[in-house]
Amino acid sequence: MKALENLALSAALGAMALLPLAEIALRALFHSGISGAASLTQHLTLVASMLGAAVAAREGRLLSLSTVDSLLDGRRALFARFFTRTVAVIVAALLLLASAEFVLAERAGGNIIVYGIPVWLAEAVLPLGFAILTARLACEAAAKWPARIACLALAAAVAFAAANRLPLHNATALAAIGAVLAAAVLGSPVFTTLGGLALFLFWGEGLPIASVALDHYRMVVNPSLPMIPLFTLAGYFLAEGGAPGRLIRVFNALFGGMRGGAAIVTVLGCAFFTSFSGASGVTIIALGGMLMPLLVAAGYSQKSALGLLAGAGSLGGLLPPGLPLVLYALVAKLPIEDMFLAGIIPGLLMVALVGAWGLRLAPRSSAPRAPRDWREVRAALLAAKWELALPLVAFAALFGGFATPVEAAALTAVYAFVVEVFVYRDLDLRRDVPRVTAQCGLLVGGVLLILGVALGFTNFLIDANVPERLVDWVSGTIHSRWLFLATLNVFLLLAGCVLDIFSATVVLVPLLVPLGAAFGIDPLHLAIVFLVNMELGYLTPPVGMNLFFTAYRFGKPLPEVFRAAFPAFCVLATALVAVTLMPWLATALPELTK
């Protein structure tokens, strides 16, 4: 079963990459393309997302907002686990019901993707995926089958009530929402928190819960969304191949001999990898084993090295083709090319500030500075030339006018695959590629699962006119644009403490965009202010993912990692102030292209 799931996930991601690539080639050679290729790619994204979510559940890697359950012991830990997983099973079962109702309605419509393939056939992966999630979450709820069966029976009873349209009274709805929030605090998966809120709010208002599944489908088959898994796949091929060693060698040859050179190597290496992998945790896991000894050998203390790695791991998200840029553009309906350009100067500013902090931490040595070895520089550049060319491939395809953003992402993924498998031969086609694609699909599936259910919650807020009421209230309370930006930063910093960047983008951005427009703030400026705040969220407890990954990678207690990373948080906060007060940092490059 495990091998079959991994193979199916690899096949879906592979087809997602090859279809757009074939479009580029056919257009160049024959001035034609594959009929319905874009639609097929979008629905393959849906398939890959649900398969990836199933794999994430299998490996116990569904993203949670809290780790409180891991701090408990004995009976309290068992109760917390049973409670959180029971709530998760109930929500997953309701999502199964909602998606089944949605698919049955679509089947009656008789819509076709292309070549006679019915739309409902692709959509059927939704109830199938949620069925697998329900079963696997139930197995996690307890060690013994009677407790698991009791958990499933409770979920079946709730789903039966929903299927028969039994009314959910206000007190019951509030109790259900309270249970979902309590489970979130104790460590239930993020998708069950956002999905549970959406489901019980819709049910409480007497609205069909199939709307949540419809929103999930619309989000995941967005025409630009395949960029996220494709750029992430490129990053995974680099991280799992020999690219980390070769690129660190390049940066070390260029900067390693200078005082603080190890910090510069750390900052540049992490920023490069995070911009492509889309996940700073992957960067810390992939590069930490090489960078920690490098920093310690250069005289940095363990505390300084931990802080540098945690802080540098959050860099790169604002540098194209960073996943946060793509996601914000999709949610806010901004041109992806403009978002890429808007992120360059602020992203480089953050890299420069953390690098300068690393230089300041560098110990002074009485030993003479080693001269730069230009032979080593040349050898390192030649050894890594194919990987150093990767950004050029992505940007040439994207801004060269011969590829759409999705096609540029596909070209980047295939290029990384060819380089690591056939040029350097660091990855074996049969042994390593399925494993790497499964790891990538696991991350992508977990993220897209959150995005899909979060859109249902967001759309409920929009239907309830929350954005309009929020604009009226804020406009009547705050009259200064700068006071609004200051208040927004405080709010987003607090939000970053309890929300991951993916769910925060889908839930908060539709509420903030009208507010920004009301105060005359450029949409790209608002976007970068939001994303810099979310980057800071990587370093804030309790949800700061970089803190967790750094603690896991180096076996350090979480409080120790937070103390080490706090100076990096303060340095990045300086970048936030600069971006807030100087809008041109975000708008200058996009305006040059108009």
XYZ file of C-alpha atoms in Angstrom:
594
model
C 0.000 0.000 0.000
C 2.777 2.420 0.947
C 4.737 1.772 -2.242
C 1.571 2.066 -4.337
C 0.668 5.426 -2.774
C 4.180 6.751 -3.334
C 4.150 5.561 -6.941
C 0.768 7.139 -7.665
C 1.886 10.417 -6.087
C 5.109 10.402 -8.113
C 3.173 9.701 -11.308
C 0.783 12.610 -10.652
C 3.628 15.062 -9.982
C 5.557 13.775 -12.990
C 2.587 14.235 -15.303
C 2.058 17.740 -13.883
C 5.608 18.632 -14.908
C 5.643 16.937 -18.317
C 2.322 18.237 -19.673
C 3.289 21.951 -19.543
C 6.753 21.086 -20.859
C 5.165 19.334 -23.832
C 3.058 22.463 -24.398
C 6.208 24.606 -24.654
C 7.851 22.190 -27.094
C 4.781 21.743 -29.328
C 4.155 25.471 -29.438
C 7.762 26.140 -30.472
C 7.929 23.360 -33.053
C 4.426 23.140 -34.498
C 2.652 26.287 -33.245
C 0.064 24.089 -31.537
C -0.414 22.397 -28.210
C -2.231 19.650 -26.332
C -5.950 20.255 -26.125
C -6.977 20.865 -22.514
C -3.417 20.550 -21.151
C -3.952 23.345 -18.624
C -7.174 21.787 -17.325
C -5.529 18.373 -17.065
C -2.633 19.873 -15.119
C -5.026 21.598 -12.726
C -6.908 18.385 -12.023
C -3.650 16.482 -11.619
C -2.850 19.044 -8.902
C -6.080 18.017 -7.179
C -5.092 14.347 -7.406
C -1.551 15.022 -6.146
C -2.853 17.172 -3.279
C -5.173 14.487 -1.901
C -2.621 11.702 -2.408
C -0.030 13.869 -0.662
C -2.425 14.548 2.214
C -3.003 10.804 2.583
C 0.755 10.206 2.684
C 1.177 13.018 5.237
C -1.470 11.364 7.438
C 0.248 7.999 7.002
C 3.569 9.445 8.162
C 2.012 11.517 10.980
C 3.149 14.738 9.271
C -0.081 16.744 9.052
C 0.719 20.301 10.129
C -0.588 21.318 13.577
C -0.845 24.747 15.175
C 0.214 23.530 18.604
C 2.429 20.928 20.239
C 0.806 21.070 23.684
C -0.129 17.375 23.479
C 3.562 16.461 23.203
C 4.240 18.236 26.514
C 1.733 16.101 28.423
C 2.407 12.670 29.860
C 0.566 9.663 31.172
C -3.224 9.647 31.098
C -3.404 13.336 30.230
C -1.428 12.693 27.052
C -3.654 9.744 26.121
C -6.812 11.766 26.733
C -5.490 14.767 24.770
C -4.565 12.542 21.862
C -7.933 10.768 21.865
C -9.810 14.073 22.094
C -7.869 15.847 19.340
C -7.995 12.895 16.972
C -11.689 12.283 17.651
C -12.454 15.893 16.713
C -10.239 15.464 13.652
C -12.046 12.263 12.655
C -15.434 13.976 12.974
C -14.284 16.878 10.790
C -12.694 14.532 8.235
C -15.898 12.468 8.107
C -17.956 15.631 7.518
C -15.536 16.657 4.761
C -15.967 13.173 3.288
C -19.741 13.666 3.317
C -19.493 17.188 1.887
C -17.185 16.108 -0.937
C -19.359 13.074 -1.753
C -22.426 15.324 -2.052
C -20.430 17.713 -4.226
C -19.207 14.929 -6.539
C -22.712 13.476 -6.918
C -24.015 16.907 -7.905
C -21.189 17.339 -10.410
C -21.836 13.888 -11.864
C -25.417 14.887 -12.577
C -24.095 17.953 -14.413
C -22.154 15.833 -16.900
C -19.234 18.271 -17.374
C -16.140 17.089 -19.255
C -12.470 17.965 -18.641
C -11.191 16.941 -22.091
C -11.139 13.842 -24.332
C -14.386 12.635 -22.794
C -12.968 12.492 -19.243
C -15.782 13.524 -16.877
C -14.983 16.182 -14.285
C -16.575 14.133 -11.501
C -14.034 11.345 -12.051
C -11.169 13.662 -11.070
C -13.230 15.184 -8.269
C -13.847 11.706 -6.840
C -10.342 11.886 -5.365
C -11.784 14.282 -2.753
C -14.087 11.805 -0.965
C -11.513 9.043 -1.484
C -8.782 11.143 0.121
C -10.974 12.216 3.031
C -12.001 8.587 3.595
C -8.326 7.627 3.926
C -7.693 10.597 6.238
C -10.670 9.609 8.405
C -9.409 6.047 8.773
C -5.817 7.040 9.510
C -6.755 9.702 12.031
C -8.990 7.154 13.784
C -6.050 4.759 14.003
C -3.999 7.534 15.631
C -6.705 8.234 18.211
C -5.903 5.218 20.366
C -3.793 2.088 20.475
C -6.733 -0.319 20.878
C -9.530 -1.065 18.438
C -12.508 -0.539 20.780
C -11.504 3.110 21.269
C -10.890 3.535 17.554
C -14.287 2.055 16.713
C -15.947 4.336 19.279
C -14.233 7.314 17.631
C -15.475 6.249 14.177
C -18.979 5.567 15.496
C -19.216 9.082 16.931
C -18.015 10.548 13.630
C -20.556 8.434 11.725
C -23.370 9.683 13.981
C -22.429 13.326 13.383
C -22.137 12.729 9.631
C -25.544 10.991 9.637
C -27.093 14.027 11.309
C -25.502 16.332 8.744
C -26.572 14.118 5.823
C -30.169 14.221 7.016
C -30.066 18.013 7.407
C -30.836 17.918 11.115
C -30.722 21.501 12.436
C -27.685 22.587 14.412
C -28.952 24.920 17.126
C -26.874 27.865 18.290
C -25.814 26.251 21.568
C -24.800 23.040 19.787
C -22.934 24.953 17.083
C -21.048 26.971 19.702
C -20.167 23.784 21.587
C -18.905 22.177 18.361
C -16.828 25.245 17.488
C -15.485 25.308 21.056
C -14.431 21.659 20.740
C -12.666 22.388 17.445
C -10.759 25.300 18.981
C -9.873 23.309 22.112
C -8.554 20.501 19.921
C -6.497 23.053 17.970
C -4.860 24.226 21.208
C -4.047 20.624 22.113
C -2.509 19.832 18.712
C -5.123 18.733 16.176
C -4.140 19.159 12.483
C -4.639 22.634 11.009
C -6.990 21.412 8.287
C -9.413 20.081 10.903
C -9.427 23.437 12.707
C -10.199 25.541 9.635
C -12.382 22.874 8.044
C -14.294 22.300 11.286
C -14.985 26.025 11.719
C -16.251 26.259 8.133
C -18.416 23.134 8.393
C -20.106 23.989 11.684
C -20.644 27.621 10.688
C -22.317 26.563 7.422
C -24.336 23.852 9.150
C -25.371 26.219 11.932
C -26.714 28.688 9.358
C -28.653 25.941 7.575
C -26.388 26.156 4.496
C -25.204 23.058 2.586
C -21.824 21.831 3.803
C -21.054 20.733 0.230
C -20.088 24.407 -0.253
C -16.906 23.690 1.687
C -15.965 20.920 -0.752
C -16.815 23.177 -3.704
C -14.506 25.888 -2.358
C -11.786 23.289 -1.770
C -12.083 22.142 -5.379
C -12.023 25.704 -6.749
C -8.943 26.571 -4.729
C -6.888 23.543 -5.704
C -7.725 23.684 -9.428
C -6.889 27.383 -9.660
C -5.049 27.820 -13.002
C -1.895 29.172 -11.325
C -1.786 26.840 -8.316
C 0.333 24.107 -10.020
C 3.265 26.519 -9.642
C 3.397 25.694 -5.932
C 4.012 21.924 -6.213
C 6.230 22.329 -9.296
C 8.635 24.891 -7.817
C 8.625 22.902 -4.562
C 9.517 19.758 -6.520
C 12.489 21.575 -8.056
C 13.639 22.561 -4.570
C 13.324 18.993 -3.305
C 15.421 17.601 -6.162
C 18.135 20.126 -5.272
C 17.940 19.470 -1.537
C 18.014 15.664 -1.859
C 20.763 15.639 -4.508
C 24.303 16.894 -4.169
C 23.360 20.549 -4.679
C 23.675 21.534 -0.982
C 27.319 20.499 -0.847
C 28.220 22.062 -4.201
C 26.501 25.377 -3.486
C 27.919 25.624 0.030
C 31.318 24.998 -1.537
C 30.765 27.940 -3.917
C 29.712 30.328 -1.158
C 32.517 29.094 1.082
C 35.122 29.590 -1.663
C 33.894 33.148 -2.223
C 33.350 34.254 1.377
C 34.721 31.581 3.713
C 38.164 33.135 4.118
C 36.889 36.476 5.418
C 35.894 37.270 8.979
C 32.261 36.254 9.347
C 32.431 34.353 6.096
C 30.729 31.315 7.616
C 27.695 33.481 8.452
C 27.562 34.808 4.884
C 27.730 31.250 3.564
C 24.874 30.259 5.909
C 22.663 33.183 4.923
C 23.185 32.836 1.162
C 22.845 29.057 1.168
C 19.619 29.094 3.174
C 18.080 31.921 1.121
C 18.827 30.123 -2.153
C 17.277 26.850 -1.042
C 14.222 28.303 0.660
C 13.332 30.353 -2.417
C 12.905 27.128 -4.381
C 11.814 24.554 -1.819
C 9.092 26.823 -0.440
C 9.670 25.433 3.056
C 12.286 26.810 5.421
C 12.150 23.589 7.447
C 13.435 21.658 4.438
C 16.347 24.092 4.212
C 17.281 23.669 7.870
C 17.108 19.871 7.613
C 19.023 19.757 4.294
C 21.761 22.284 5.076
C 21.977 22.240 8.866
C 24.310 19.254 9.011
C 26.873 21.087 6.836
C 26.416 24.632 8.121
C 26.531 23.978 11.874
C 30.063 22.480 11.784
C 31.136 25.302 9.454
C 29.905 27.967 11.902
C 31.391 26.231 14.953
C 34.742 25.755 13.190
C 34.738 29.495 12.407
C 34.499 30.233 16.141
C 30.777 30.898 16.521
C 29.226 29.721 19.781
C 26.526 27.045 19.743
C 23.945 29.703 20.662
C 25.004 32.045 17.866
C 25.103 29.201 15.332
C 21.610 28.029 16.329
C 20.251 31.563 16.056
C 21.858 32.100 12.654
C 20.484 28.865 11.246
C 16.970 29.479 12.568
C 16.988 33.066 11.293
C 18.567 32.295 7.930
C 16.100 29.472 7.395
C 13.275 32.001 7.194
C 14.988 33.902 4.376
C 14.208 33.288 0.732
C 10.418 33.264 0.946
C 10.311 36.754 -0.589
C 12.777 35.895 -3.344
C 11.215 34.505 -6.529
C 9.914 31.906 -7.006
C 9.084 31.776 -3.286
C 5.924 29.876 -2.420
C 4.530 32.696 -0.211
C 4.671 35.095 -3.179
C 2.742 32.677 -5.383
C 0.113 31.960 -2.753
C -0.471 35.630 -1.909
C -0.825 36.465 -5.596
C -3.441 33.741 -6.027
C -5.495 34.786 -3.012
C -5.262 38.559 -3.605
C -5.644 38.160 -7.392
C -2.427 40.017 -8.191
C -0.163 39.308 -11.213
C 2.405 36.701 -10.179
C 5.140 38.446 -12.168
C 4.519 41.675 -10.217
C 4.645 39.792 -6.915
C 7.976 38.226 -7.878
C 9.442 41.655 -8.688
C 7.967 43.232 -5.541
C 9.670 40.672 -3.316
C 13.213 41.064 -4.673
C 14.381 44.255 -2.906
C 12.734 43.477 0.477
C 13.994 39.894 0.243
C 17.553 41.023 -0.446
C 17.276 43.564 2.375
C 16.382 40.795 4.820
C 19.305 38.691 3.555
C 21.666 41.656 3.948
C 20.501 42.465 7.489
C 20.827 38.892 8.753
C 24.205 38.649 7.015
C 25.359 41.869 8.711
C 24.198 40.494 12.060
C 26.180 37.341 11.368
C 29.266 39.427 10.613
C 28.836 41.294 13.892
C 28.701 37.988 15.790
C 31.895 36.745 14.165
C 34.692 36.194 16.697
C 37.843 38.247 16.243
C 40.891 36.164 15.491
C 44.544 37.074 15.703
C 45.357 34.638 12.907
C 46.042 36.256 9.525
C 43.112 36.212 7.129
C 43.371 33.462 4.506
C 43.653 34.841 0.971
C 40.900 33.889 -1.430
C 41.911 30.842 -3.474
C 40.769 31.769 -6.979
C 41.486 28.268 -8.258
C 39.066 26.894 -5.669
C 36.538 29.581 -6.602
C 36.759 28.608 -10.258
C 36.573 24.880 -9.485
C 33.567 25.371 -7.182
C 31.718 27.503 -9.758
C 32.367 24.946 -12.497
C 31.229 22.092 -10.275
C 27.933 23.853 -9.437
C 27.348 25.612 -12.765
C 24.188 23.665 -13.629
C 22.559 24.398 -10.294
C 23.635 28.042 -10.296
C 21.880 28.363 -13.663
C 18.553 27.240 -12.201
C 17.279 30.755 -11.330
C 18.201 31.907 -14.831
C 16.163 29.071 -16.331
C 13.140 29.977 -14.188
C 13.316 33.718 -14.832
C 14.096 33.399 -18.551
C 11.055 31.172 -18.998
C 8.828 33.394 -16.873
C 9.858 36.805 -18.191
C 11.027 35.737 -21.654
C 7.484 35.564 -23.002
C 7.611 31.964 -24.259
C 6.110 30.261 -21.184
C 3.230 30.844 -18.808
C 4.023 30.909 -15.057
C 2.933 27.271 -14.690
C 5.034 26.237 -17.704
C 8.024 28.096 -16.242
C 7.578 26.177 -12.984
C 7.337 22.878 -14.882
C 10.486 23.683 -16.866
C 12.307 24.477 -13.616
C 11.221 21.188 -12.021
C 12.236 19.105 -15.050
C 15.555 20.969 -15.303
C 16.326 20.230 -11.631
C 15.337 16.580 -12.169
C 17.611 16.186 -15.218
C 20.539 17.917 -13.506
C 20.392 15.840 -10.323
C 19.526 12.480 -11.932
C 21.366 12.497 -15.271
C 24.037 15.212 -15.125
C 25.396 14.776 -11.599
C 23.796 11.351 -11.014
C 23.307 12.104 -7.328
C 19.802 10.624 -7.420
C 18.991 7.170 -8.726
C 15.986 7.114 -11.050
C 14.409 4.016 -9.503
C 15.580 4.177 -5.903
C 15.640 7.892 -5.075
C 13.220 9.721 -7.378
C 10.036 8.057 -6.016
C 11.210 8.784 -2.476
C 11.972 12.446 -3.227
C 8.707 13.029 -5.079
C 6.794 11.363 -2.228
C 8.477 13.680 0.297
C 7.624 16.681 -1.871
C 4.051 15.456 -2.349
C 3.699 14.985 1.410
C 4.529 18.656 2.009
C 2.444 19.904 -0.912
C -0.517 17.715 0.030
C -0.506 18.969 3.604
C -0.324 22.596 2.457
C -3.005 22.333 -0.248
C -5.297 20.490 2.168
C -5.093 23.496 4.483
C -5.600 25.975 1.638
C -8.664 24.138 0.334
C -10.586 23.987 3.615
C -9.406 27.476 4.638
C -11.115 28.943 1.577
C -14.445 27.570 2.803
C -13.983 29.391 6.111
C -12.921 32.582 4.314
C -15.912 32.492 1.986
C -18.259 32.151 4.962
C -16.734 35.327 6.395
C -17.164 37.063 3.027
C -20.789 35.899 2.719
C -21.382 37.284 6.215
C -20.063 40.685 5.006
C -17.225 40.592 7.525
C -14.749 42.454 5.227
C -17.226 45.318 4.655
C -18.011 45.598 8.371
C -14.306 45.483 9.183
C -13.563 48.287 6.702
C -16.348 50.433 8.164
C -15.175 49.867 11.734
C -11.463 50.427 11.053
C -12.115 53.483 8.863
C -14.258 54.983 11.605
C -11.683 54.231 14.314
C -8.341 54.898 12.570
C -7.920 57.990 10.395
C -4.189 57.909 9.685
C -2.653 55.659 7.040
C 0.531 55.262 9.085
C -1.377 54.472 12.267
C -3.261 51.825 10.302
C 0.013 50.279 9.091
C 1.421 50.284 12.633
C -1.753 48.648 13.970
C -1.696 46.152 11.101
C 1.873 45.138 11.924
C 1.001 44.523 15.571
C -2.017 42.451 14.550
C -0.045 40.419 12.000
C 2.788 39.761 14.445
C 0.243 38.384 16.911
C -1.449 36.394 14.132
C 1.935 34.947 13.149
C 2.260 33.537 16.660
C -0.814 31.324 16.227
C -1.270 30.859 12.462
C 1.027 29.242 9.927
C 1.784 31.263 6.800
C -0.447 29.145 4.528
C -3.687 29.341 6.478
C -2.983 32.966 7.465
C -2.705 33.938 3.806
C -5.973 32.303 2.776
C -7.960 33.459 5.820
C -6.601 36.959 6.446
C -5.686 38.349 3.025
C -9.297 38.616 1.732
C -10.071 40.624 4.886
C -6.998 42.868 4.641
C -7.082 43.734 0.932
C -10.243 45.905 1.246
C -8.718 47.624 4.286
C -5.550 48.429 2.369
C -7.609 49.860 -0.488
C -9.621 51.988 1.955
C -6.409 53.615 3.221
C -4.889 54.022 -0.248
C -2.100 51.488 0.284
C -0.562 50.012 -2.845
C -1.597 46.327 -3.099
C 2.009 45.225 -3.621
C 3.173 47.225 -0.598
C 0.439 45.629 1.527
C 1.470 42.212 0.199
C 5.110 42.586 1.204
C 4.233 44.017 4.637
C 2.010 40.979 5.191
C 4.624 38.471 4.034
C 7.466 39.998 6.057
C 5.264 39.664 9.141
C 4.619 36.043 8.266
C 8.361 35.464 7.809
C 8.785 36.737 11.374
C 6.140 34.199 12.365
C 8.634 31.434 11.562
C 10.590 32.589 14.630
C 7.756 33.151 17.120
C 6.280 30.527 19.444
C 4.047 28.616 19.602
C 3.764 28.079 15.815
C 7.251 29.187 14.700
C 8.141 26.283 12.429
C 11.825 27.230 12.185
C 12.114 26.888 15.948
C 10.671 23.359 15.800
C 12.822 22.266 12.855
C 15.991 23.690 14.412
C 15.242 22.018 17.745
C 14.509 18.718 15.958
C 17.574 18.875 13.689
C 20.074 19.600 16.475
C 18.362 17.953 19.448
C 18.027 21.160 21.455
C 15.192 22.201 23.801
C 12.694 24.561 22.201
C 13.196 27.399 24.765
C 16.945 27.319 24.094
C 16.370 27.629 20.344
C 13.929 30.507 20.846
C 16.428 32.417 22.999
C 19.120 31.863 20.385
C 16.835 33.007 17.552
C 15.428 36.084 19.303
C 18.207 38.418 18.031
C 17.442 37.227 14.481
C 13.797 38.077 15.090
C 14.802 41.603 16.121
C 16.997 41.989 13.023
C 14.166 40.919 10.727
C 11.811 43.261 12.598
C 14.106 46.076 11.424
C 13.414 44.982 7.849
C 9.691 45.067 8.616
C 9.943 48.674 9.798
C 11.868 49.631 6.650
C 9.378 47.936 4.329
C 6.452 49.540 6.153
C 7.876 53.081 6.037
C 9.329 52.877 2.516
C 6.706 51.522 0.080
C 9.070 51.965 -2.856
C 11.052 48.952 -1.648
C 8.125 46.826 -2.852
C 6.823 48.931 -5.750
C 9.992 50.193 -7.494
C 10.793 47.119 -9.614
C 7.192 46.388 -10.722
C 6.814 50.047 -11.773
C 9.969 49.831 -13.885
C 8.421 47.087 -16.025
C 5.237 49.031 -16.795
